[in-house]
CSV table of C-alpha atoms in Angstrom, one decimal:
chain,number,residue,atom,x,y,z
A,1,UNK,CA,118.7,123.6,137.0
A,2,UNK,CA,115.6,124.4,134.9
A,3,UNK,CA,114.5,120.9,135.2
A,4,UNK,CA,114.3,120.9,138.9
A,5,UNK,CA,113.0,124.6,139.3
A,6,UNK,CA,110.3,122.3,137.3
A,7,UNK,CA,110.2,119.7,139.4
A,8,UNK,CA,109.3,122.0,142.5
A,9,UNK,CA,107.2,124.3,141.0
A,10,UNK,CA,104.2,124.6,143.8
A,11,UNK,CA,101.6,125.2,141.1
A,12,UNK,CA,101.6,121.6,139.8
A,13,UNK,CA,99.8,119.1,140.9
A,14,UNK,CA,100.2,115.5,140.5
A,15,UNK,CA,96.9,114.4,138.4
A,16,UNK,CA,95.7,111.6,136.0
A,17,UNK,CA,93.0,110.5,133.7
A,18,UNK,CA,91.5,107.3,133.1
A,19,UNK,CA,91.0,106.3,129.0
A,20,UNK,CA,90.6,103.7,126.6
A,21,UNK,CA,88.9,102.9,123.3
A,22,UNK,CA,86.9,99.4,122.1
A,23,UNK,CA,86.6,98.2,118.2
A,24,UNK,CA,85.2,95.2,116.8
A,25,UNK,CA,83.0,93.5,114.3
A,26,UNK,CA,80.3,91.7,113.1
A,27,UNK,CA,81.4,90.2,110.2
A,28,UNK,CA,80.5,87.1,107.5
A,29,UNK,CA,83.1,84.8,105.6
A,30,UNK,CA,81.5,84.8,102.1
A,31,UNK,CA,84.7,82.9,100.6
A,32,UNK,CA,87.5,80.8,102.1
A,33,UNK,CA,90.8,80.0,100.5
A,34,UNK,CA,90.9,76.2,100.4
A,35,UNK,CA,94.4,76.2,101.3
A,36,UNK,CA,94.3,78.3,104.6
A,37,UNK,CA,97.0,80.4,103.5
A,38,UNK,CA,97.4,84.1,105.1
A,39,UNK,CA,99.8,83.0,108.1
A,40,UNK,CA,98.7,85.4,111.1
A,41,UNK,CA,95.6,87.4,109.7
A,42,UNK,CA,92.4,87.1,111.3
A,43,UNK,CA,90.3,85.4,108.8
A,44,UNK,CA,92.7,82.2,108.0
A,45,UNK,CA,91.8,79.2,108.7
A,46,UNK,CA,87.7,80.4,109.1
A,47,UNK,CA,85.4,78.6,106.6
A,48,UNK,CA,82.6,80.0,104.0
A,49,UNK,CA,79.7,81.1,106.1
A,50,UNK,CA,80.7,81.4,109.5
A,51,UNK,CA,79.6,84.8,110.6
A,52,UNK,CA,79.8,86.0,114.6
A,53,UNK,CA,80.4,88.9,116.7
A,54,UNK,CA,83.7,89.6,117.9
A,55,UNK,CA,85.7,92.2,119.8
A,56,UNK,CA,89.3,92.3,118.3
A,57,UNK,CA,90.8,95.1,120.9
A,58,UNK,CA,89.7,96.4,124.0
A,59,UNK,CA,91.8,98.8,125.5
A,60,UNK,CA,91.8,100.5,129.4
A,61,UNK,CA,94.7,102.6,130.0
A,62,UNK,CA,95.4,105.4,132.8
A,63,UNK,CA,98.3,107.8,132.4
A,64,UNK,CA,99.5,109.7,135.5
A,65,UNK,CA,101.5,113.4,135.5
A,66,UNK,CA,104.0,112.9,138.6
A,67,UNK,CA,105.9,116.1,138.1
A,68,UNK,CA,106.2,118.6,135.3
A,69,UNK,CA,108.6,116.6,133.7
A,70,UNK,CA,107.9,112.9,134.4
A,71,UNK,CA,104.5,111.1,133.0
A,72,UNK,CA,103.4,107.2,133.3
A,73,UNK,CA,101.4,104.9,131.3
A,74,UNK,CA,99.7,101.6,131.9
A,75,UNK,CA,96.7,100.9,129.1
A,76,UNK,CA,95.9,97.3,129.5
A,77,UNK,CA,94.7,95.5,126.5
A,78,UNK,CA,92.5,92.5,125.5
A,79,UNK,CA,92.7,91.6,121.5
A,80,UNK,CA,93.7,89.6,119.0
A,81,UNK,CA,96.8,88.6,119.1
A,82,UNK,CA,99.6,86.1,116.9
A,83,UNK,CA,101.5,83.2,117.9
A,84,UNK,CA,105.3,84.4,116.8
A,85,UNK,CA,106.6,81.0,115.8
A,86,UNK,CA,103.5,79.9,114.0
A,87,UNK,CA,102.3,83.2,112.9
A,88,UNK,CA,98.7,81.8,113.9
A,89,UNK,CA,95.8,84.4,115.5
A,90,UNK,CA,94.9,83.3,119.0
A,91,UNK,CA,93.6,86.0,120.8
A,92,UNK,CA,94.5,86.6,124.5
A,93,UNK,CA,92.6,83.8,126.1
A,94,UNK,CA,92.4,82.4,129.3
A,95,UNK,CA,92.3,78.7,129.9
A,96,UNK,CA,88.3,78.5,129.5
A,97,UNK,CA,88.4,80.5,126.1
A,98,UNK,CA,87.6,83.8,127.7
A,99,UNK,CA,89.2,87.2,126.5
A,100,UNK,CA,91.2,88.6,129.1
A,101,UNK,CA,93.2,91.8,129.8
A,102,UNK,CA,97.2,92.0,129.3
A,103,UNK,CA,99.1,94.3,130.5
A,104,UNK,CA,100.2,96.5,126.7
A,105,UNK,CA,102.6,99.4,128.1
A,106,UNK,CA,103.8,100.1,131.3
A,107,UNK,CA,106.6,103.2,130.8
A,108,UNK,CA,108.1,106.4,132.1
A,109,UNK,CA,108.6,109.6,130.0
A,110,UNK,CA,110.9,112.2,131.2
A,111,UNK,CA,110.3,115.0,129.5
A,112,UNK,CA,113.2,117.2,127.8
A,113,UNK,CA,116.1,115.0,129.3
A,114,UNK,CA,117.4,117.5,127.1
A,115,UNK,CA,116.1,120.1,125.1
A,116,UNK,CA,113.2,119.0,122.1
A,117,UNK,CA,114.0,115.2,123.6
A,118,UNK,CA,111.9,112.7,125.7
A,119,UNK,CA,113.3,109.2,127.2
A,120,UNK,CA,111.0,106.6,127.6
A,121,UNK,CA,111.7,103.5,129.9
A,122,UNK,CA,109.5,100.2,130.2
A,123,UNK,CA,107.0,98.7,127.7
A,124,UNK,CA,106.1,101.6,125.1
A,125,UNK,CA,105.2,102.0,121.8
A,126,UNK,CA,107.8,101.3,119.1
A,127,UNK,CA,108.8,103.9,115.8
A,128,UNK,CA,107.9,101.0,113.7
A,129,UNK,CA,104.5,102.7,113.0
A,130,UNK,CA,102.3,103.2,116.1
A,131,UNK,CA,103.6,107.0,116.7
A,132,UNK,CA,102.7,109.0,113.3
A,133,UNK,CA,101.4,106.2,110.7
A,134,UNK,CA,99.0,104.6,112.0
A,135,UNK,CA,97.3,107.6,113.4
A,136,UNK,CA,97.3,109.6,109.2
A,137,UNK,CA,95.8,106.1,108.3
A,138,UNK,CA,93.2,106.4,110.7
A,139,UNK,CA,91.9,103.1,110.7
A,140,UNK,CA,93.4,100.9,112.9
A,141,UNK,CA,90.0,99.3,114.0
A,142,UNK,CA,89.4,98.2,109.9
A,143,UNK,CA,92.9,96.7,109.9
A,144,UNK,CA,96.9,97.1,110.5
A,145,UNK,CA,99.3,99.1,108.8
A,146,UNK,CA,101.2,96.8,105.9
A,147,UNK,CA,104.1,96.5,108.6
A,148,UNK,CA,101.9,95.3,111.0
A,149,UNK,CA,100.3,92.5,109.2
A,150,UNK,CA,103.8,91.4,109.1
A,151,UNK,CA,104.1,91.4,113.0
A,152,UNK,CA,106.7,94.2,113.3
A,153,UNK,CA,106.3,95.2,117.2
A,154,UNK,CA,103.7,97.8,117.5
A,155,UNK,CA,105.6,97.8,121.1
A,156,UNK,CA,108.6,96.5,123.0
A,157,UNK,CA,109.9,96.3,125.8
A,158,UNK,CA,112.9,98.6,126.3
A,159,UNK,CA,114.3,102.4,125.4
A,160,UNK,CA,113.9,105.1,123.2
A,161,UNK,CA,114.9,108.7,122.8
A,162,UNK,CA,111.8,110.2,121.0
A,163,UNK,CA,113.0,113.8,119.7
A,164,UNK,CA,111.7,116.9,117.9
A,165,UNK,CA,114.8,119.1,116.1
A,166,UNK,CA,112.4,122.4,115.6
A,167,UNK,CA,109.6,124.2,118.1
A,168,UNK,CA,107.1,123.3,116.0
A,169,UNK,CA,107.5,119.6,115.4
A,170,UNK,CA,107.9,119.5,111.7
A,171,UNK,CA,111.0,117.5,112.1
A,172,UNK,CA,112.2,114.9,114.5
A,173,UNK,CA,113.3,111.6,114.9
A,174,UNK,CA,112.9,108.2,117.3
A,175,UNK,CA,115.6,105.9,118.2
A,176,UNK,CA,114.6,102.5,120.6
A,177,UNK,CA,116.5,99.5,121.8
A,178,UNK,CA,113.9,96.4,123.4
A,179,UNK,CA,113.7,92.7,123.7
A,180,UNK,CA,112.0,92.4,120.4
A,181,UNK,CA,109.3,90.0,122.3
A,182,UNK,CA,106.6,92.4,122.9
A,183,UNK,CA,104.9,91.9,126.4
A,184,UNK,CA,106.2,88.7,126.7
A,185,UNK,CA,109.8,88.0,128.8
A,186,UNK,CA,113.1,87.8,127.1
A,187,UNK,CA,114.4,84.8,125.5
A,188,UNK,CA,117.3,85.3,123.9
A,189,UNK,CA,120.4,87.3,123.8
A,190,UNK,CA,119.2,89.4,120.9
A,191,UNK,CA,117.8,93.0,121.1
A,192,UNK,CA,116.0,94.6,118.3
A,193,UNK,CA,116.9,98.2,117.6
A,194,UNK,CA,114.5,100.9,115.8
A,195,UNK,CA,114.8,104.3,114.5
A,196,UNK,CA,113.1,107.1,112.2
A,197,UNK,CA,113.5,110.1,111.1
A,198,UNK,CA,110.3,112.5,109.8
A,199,UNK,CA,109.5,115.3,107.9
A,200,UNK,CA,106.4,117.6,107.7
A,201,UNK,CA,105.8,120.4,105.6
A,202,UNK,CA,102.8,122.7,104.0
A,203,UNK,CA,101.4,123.6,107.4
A,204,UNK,CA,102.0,119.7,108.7
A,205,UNK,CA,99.6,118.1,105.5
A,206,UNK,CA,103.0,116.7,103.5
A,207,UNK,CA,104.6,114.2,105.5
A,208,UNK,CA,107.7,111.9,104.9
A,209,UNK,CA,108.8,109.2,107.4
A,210,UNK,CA,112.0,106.7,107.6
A,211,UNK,CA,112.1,104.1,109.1
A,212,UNK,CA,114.7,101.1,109.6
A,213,UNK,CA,115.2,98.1,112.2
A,214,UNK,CA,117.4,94.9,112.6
A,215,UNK,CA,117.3,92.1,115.0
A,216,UNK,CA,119.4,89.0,115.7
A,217,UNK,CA,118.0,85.8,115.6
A,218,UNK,CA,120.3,83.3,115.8
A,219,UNK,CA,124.1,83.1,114.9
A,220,UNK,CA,126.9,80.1,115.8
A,221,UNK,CA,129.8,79.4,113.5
A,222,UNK,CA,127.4,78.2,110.3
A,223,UNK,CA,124.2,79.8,110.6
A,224,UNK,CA,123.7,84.0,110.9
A,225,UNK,CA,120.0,84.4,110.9
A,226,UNK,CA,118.6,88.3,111.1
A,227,UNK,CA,116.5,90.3,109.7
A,228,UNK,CA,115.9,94.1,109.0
A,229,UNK,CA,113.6,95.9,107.6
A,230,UNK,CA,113.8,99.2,105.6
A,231,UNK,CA,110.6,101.5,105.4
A,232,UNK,CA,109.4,104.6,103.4
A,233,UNK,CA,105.9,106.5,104.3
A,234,UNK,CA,104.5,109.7,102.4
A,235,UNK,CA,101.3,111.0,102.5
A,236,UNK,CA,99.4,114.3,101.8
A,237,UNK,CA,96.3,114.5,105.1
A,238,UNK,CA,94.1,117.3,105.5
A,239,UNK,CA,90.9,117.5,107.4
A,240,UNK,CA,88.8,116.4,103.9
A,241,UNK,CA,90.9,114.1,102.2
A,242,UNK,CA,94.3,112.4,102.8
A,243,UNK,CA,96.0,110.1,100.5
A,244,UNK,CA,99.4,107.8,102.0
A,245,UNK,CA,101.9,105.3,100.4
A,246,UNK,CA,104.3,103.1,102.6
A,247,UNK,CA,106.7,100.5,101.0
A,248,UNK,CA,109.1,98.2,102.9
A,249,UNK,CA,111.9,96.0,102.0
A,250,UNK,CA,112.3,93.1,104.6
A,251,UNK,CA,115.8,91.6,104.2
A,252,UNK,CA,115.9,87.6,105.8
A,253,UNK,CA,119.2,87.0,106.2
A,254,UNK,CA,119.6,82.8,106.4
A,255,UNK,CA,115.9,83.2,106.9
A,256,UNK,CA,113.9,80.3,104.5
A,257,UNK,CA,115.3,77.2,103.8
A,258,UNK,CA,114.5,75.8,100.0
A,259,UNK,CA,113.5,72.0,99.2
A,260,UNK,CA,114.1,70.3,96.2
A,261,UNK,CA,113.2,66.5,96.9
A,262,UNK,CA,116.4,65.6,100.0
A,263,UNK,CA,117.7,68.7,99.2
A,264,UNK,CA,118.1,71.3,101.3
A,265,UNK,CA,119.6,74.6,101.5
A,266,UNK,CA,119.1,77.6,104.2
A,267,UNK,CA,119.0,80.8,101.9
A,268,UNK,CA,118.3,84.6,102.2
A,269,UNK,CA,114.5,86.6,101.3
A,270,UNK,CA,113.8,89.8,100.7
A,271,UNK,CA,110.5,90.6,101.1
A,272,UNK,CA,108.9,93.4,99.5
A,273,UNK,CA,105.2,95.1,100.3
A,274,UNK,CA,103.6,98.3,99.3
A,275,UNK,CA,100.1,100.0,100.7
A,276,UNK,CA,98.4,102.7,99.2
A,277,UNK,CA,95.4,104.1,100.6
A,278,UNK,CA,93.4,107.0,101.0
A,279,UNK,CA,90.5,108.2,103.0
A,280,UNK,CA,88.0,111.4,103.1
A,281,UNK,CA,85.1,113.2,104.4
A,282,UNK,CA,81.2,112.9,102.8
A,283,UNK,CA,79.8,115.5,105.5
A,284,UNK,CA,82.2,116.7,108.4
A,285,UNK,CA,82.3,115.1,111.4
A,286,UNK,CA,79.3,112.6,110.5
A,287,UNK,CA,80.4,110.7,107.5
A,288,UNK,CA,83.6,109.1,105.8
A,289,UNK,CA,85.1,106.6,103.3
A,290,UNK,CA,88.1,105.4,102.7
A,291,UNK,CA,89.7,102.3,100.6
A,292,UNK,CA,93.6,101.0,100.5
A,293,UNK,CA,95.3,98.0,98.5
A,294,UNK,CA,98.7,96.1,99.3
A,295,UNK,CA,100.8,93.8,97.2
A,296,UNK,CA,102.9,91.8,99.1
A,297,UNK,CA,105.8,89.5,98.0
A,298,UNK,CA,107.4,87.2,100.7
A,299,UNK,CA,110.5,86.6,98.6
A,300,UNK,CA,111.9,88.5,95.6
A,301,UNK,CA,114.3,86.1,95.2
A,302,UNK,CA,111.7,82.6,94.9
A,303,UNK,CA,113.6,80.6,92.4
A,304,UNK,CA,110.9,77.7,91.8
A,305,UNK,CA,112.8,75.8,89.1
A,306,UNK,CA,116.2,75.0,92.0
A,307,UNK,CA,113.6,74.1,94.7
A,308,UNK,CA,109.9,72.7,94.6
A,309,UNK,CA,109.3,74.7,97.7
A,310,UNK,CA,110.3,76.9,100.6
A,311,UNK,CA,110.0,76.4,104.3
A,312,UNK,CA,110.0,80.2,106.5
A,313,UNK,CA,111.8,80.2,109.4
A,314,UNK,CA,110.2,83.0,110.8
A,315,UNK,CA,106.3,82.6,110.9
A,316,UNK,CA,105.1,86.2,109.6
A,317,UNK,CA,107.0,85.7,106.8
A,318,UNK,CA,105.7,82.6,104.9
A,319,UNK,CA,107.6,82.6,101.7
A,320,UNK,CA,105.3,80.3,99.0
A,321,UNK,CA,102.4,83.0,98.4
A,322,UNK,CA,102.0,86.3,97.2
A,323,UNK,CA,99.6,88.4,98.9
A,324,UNK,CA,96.9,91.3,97.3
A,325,UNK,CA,94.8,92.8,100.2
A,326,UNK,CA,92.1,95.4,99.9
A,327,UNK,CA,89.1,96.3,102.3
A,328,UNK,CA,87.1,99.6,101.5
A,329,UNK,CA,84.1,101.1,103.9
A,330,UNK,CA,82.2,104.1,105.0
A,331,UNK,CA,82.5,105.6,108.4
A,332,UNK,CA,79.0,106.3,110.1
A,333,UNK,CA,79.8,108.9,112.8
A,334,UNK,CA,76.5,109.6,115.0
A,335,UNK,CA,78.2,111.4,117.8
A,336,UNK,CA,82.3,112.3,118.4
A,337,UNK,CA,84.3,109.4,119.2
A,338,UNK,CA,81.6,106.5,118.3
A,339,UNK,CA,82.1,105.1,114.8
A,340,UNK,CA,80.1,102.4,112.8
A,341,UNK,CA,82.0,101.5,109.9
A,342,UNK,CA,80.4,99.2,107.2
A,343,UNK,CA,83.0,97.2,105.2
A,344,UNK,CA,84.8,94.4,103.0
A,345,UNK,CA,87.7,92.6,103.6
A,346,UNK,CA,89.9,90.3,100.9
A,347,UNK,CA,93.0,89.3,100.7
A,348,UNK,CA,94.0,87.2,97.7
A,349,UNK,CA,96.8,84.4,97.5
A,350,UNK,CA,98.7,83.6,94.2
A,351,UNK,CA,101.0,80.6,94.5
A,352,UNK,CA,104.9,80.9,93.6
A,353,UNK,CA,104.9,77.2,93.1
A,354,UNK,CA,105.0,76.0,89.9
A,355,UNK,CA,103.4,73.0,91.2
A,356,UNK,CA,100.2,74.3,91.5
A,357,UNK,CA,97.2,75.0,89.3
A,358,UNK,CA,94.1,76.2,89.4
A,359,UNK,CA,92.3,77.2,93.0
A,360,UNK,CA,95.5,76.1,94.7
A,361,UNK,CA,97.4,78.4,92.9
A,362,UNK,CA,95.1,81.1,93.1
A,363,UNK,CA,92.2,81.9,95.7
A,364,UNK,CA,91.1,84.2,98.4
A,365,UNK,CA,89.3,85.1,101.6
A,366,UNK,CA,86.3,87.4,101.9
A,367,UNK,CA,84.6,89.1,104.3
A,368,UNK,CA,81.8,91.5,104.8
A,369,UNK,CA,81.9,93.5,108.1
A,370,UNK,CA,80.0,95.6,109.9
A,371,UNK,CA,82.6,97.6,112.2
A,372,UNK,CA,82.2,99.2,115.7
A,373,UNK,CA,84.7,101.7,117.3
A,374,UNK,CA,84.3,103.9,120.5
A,375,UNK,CA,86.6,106.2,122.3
A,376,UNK,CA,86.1,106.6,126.0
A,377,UNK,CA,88.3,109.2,128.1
C-alpha cells in the first residue's frame, strides 16, 4: 500500500539527468618485458619508447526517475577492454580502428521492494568491487582494483538484491545472479553468482567488506572446471588520508593443465593477490598523492619439478609468472571534478619456471604517465 500511495503521489514528477566522466593518458614505455608477459593489462605487448595519447574510458550515461520508487540507467561506454579467452587488451573498436561507444548498463531499480532493499534488473554493476571499493580507492582512472586486473565482472548482465540492514547504512549486503559475460550475449548454460556483506563503523571511516563468487565453466562426466573467488577489503578513509588492504583467494578448480614433455595432466590453482594502498590530501580540494603495491601469485600450488610448465585455461589467470605491480602519482586538482594526475606505472614478472634465467626469469614494464580525468553532470 505504501508503495503505491508512492507511486501516485501528485508531487513527483518524472525527471532525469544527463552525466558521464572521461580519463586518459599520455604516457611513455621506458622498459618492456622481453617476454610480453602481463596477460590483459594495458602495457603488454607495447615496446621501449613508444609513447602516445590515449583515452582508456569515456563514459555518457543518463539515469531517469519514473516514479518515486522505480529509476533507470543507460551510461554508454567506450574503453579499453579484454579479450576473455586470450586475456589480450583490445579496446572497443570498430572495423576501421576507431573507438566506439557500447552500451555498459542498461537496468531497473525498484526501490524498497521491501524495506532497506532495492532489486535491480538488466545490465548493472556487480558486488565484485564497482559499489563500495573502487570508489574508497579513488582511483579508477590510474588503474583497476587487484580484482579487476584479474577480469572479475565489474558488471553483468542479470539480478541482484542490493540491501541496507540499518537506517543509516553502516551495514548491508548485495546478492546478484548474471550471465557472467559482461555486455556480451550468453553462451553457455552457466550463471555466475555474487554476494557481500559490509561493515562501517567510526562515523563510516572503518570499513570491512566480504565478498565471494563462483561460476561454472564447464563440467561432463571427466572434467568439472569452475572457479570462485573469496575476497576480504578493510580500510580506514577520511577526507585527509585513507589507507585500504584487499586480499583474494581465487580457487581454479580443473583450471591449468601441467606439461612435463607428452605429459599432461588438467589440475587445480589457487591464485592468491593482495593490494595495499593508500592515498591523501597536500592542500584540500587542490592537491593529492597516493601510492599502492600488489603481489600476485597465479598458482600456489606451481609444482615446477612434476611439470616443465603450465598451460591456463582461463586467460586472466596465466599461471607461469608472479606478478609485483606498483604505480604512485600526485593529483593536480585546478577546479572540482577536473583532475591531472602525474604518474608511474610497473609491474614486474618473476618466472616460476625453473627453466629460466636471467631477464626471462625476471623483467618488467614501465611506464611514465601523465593522467587526465573529468567529471561532467
Amino acid at each position: 500500500m505504501a508503495q503505491q500511495k508512492a507511486s501516485t503521489d501528485s508531487s513527483f514528477k518524472p525527471s532525469g539527468k544527463l552525466w558521464g566522466y572521461t580519463f586518459g593518458d599520455y604516457y611513455y614505455k621506458a622498459h618492456s618485458d622481453p617476454l610480453n608477459r602481463g596477460g590483459g593489462n594495458q602495457y603488454t605487448g607495447i615496446e621501449k619508447g613508444r609513447n602516445a595519447f590515449q583515452l582508456r574510458r569515456v563514459y555518457l550515461g543518463y539515469t531517469y526517475d519514473i516514479a518515486p520508487n522505480f529509476t533507470a540507467e543507460v551510461p554508454r561506454a567506450a574503453e579499453d577492454n579484454v579479450t576473455k579467452s586470450t586475456g589480450v587488451t583490445t579496446g572497443d573498436l570498430l572495423g576501421d580502428n576507431k573507438l566506439s561507444f557500447y552500451i555498459k548498463l542498461a537496468n531497473l531499480r525498484w526501490k524498497n521492494i521491501w524495506k532497506g532493499t532495492d532489486l535491480v534488473v538488466g545490465q548493472l554493476a556487480t558486488p565484485a568491487f564497482p559499489l563500495l571499493i573502487e570508489p574508497i580507492w579513488g582511483y579508477r582512472a590510474v588503474e583497476r582494483t587487484v580484482a579487476d586486473m584479474r577480469r572479475t565482472p565489474s558488471f553483468d548482465l542479470g539480478a541482484a538484491l542490493q540491501g541496507k540492514f540499518d537506517s543509516k547504512a553502516n551495514f548491508g549486503y548485495n546478492l546478484m545472479v548474471g550471465n557472467g559475460n559482461g555486455a556480451r550475449p550468453e553462451n553457455d548454460k552457466f550463471k555466475w553468482f555474487y554476494g557481500d556483506v559490509f561493515a562501517k563503523f567510526l562515523d563510516k571511516r572503518f570499513v570491512i567488506d566480504l565478498y565471494a563468487d563462483y561460476e561454472g565453466l564447464n563440467q561432463t562426466a571427466t572434467w568439472h572446471h569452475a572457479r570462485n573467488m573469496v575476497k576480504g577489503f578493510i580500510a580506514y578513509t577520511t577526507p585527509v588520508f585513507t589507507v585500504g588492504v584487499e586480499a583474494f583467494v581465487n580457487h581454479g578448480r580443473q583450471d591449468v593443465v601441467g606439461i612435463n614433455a607428452v605429459k599432461r595432466d588438467t589440475t587445480s590453482a589457487n591464485a592468491k593477490a593482495v593490494s595495499a594502498y593508500a592515498r591523501g590530501s597536500l592542500k584540500k580540494d587542490k592537491l593529492g598523492w597516493f601510492a599502492r603495491m600488489d603481489r600476485y601469485n597465479p598458482d600456489v600450488n606451481y609444482n615446477s619439478n612434476a611439470y616443465t610448465s603450465y598451460k591456463g585455461l582461463t586467460g586472466a589467470y596465466e599461471p607461469n609468472n608472479k606478478e609485483l605491480f606498483f604505480t604512485a602519482g600526485i593529483d593536480f586538482t585546478p577546479v572540482k571534478n577536473v583532475h591531472f594526475i602525474p604518474n608511474v606505472w610497473y609491474n614486474r614478472y618473476t618466472s616460476n619456471q625453473n627453466s629460466l634465467t636471467g631477464s626471462a626469469y625476471r623483467d618488467h614494464d614501465l611506464v611514465y604517465r601523465l593522467t587526465f580525468y573529468y567529471v561532467y553532470r
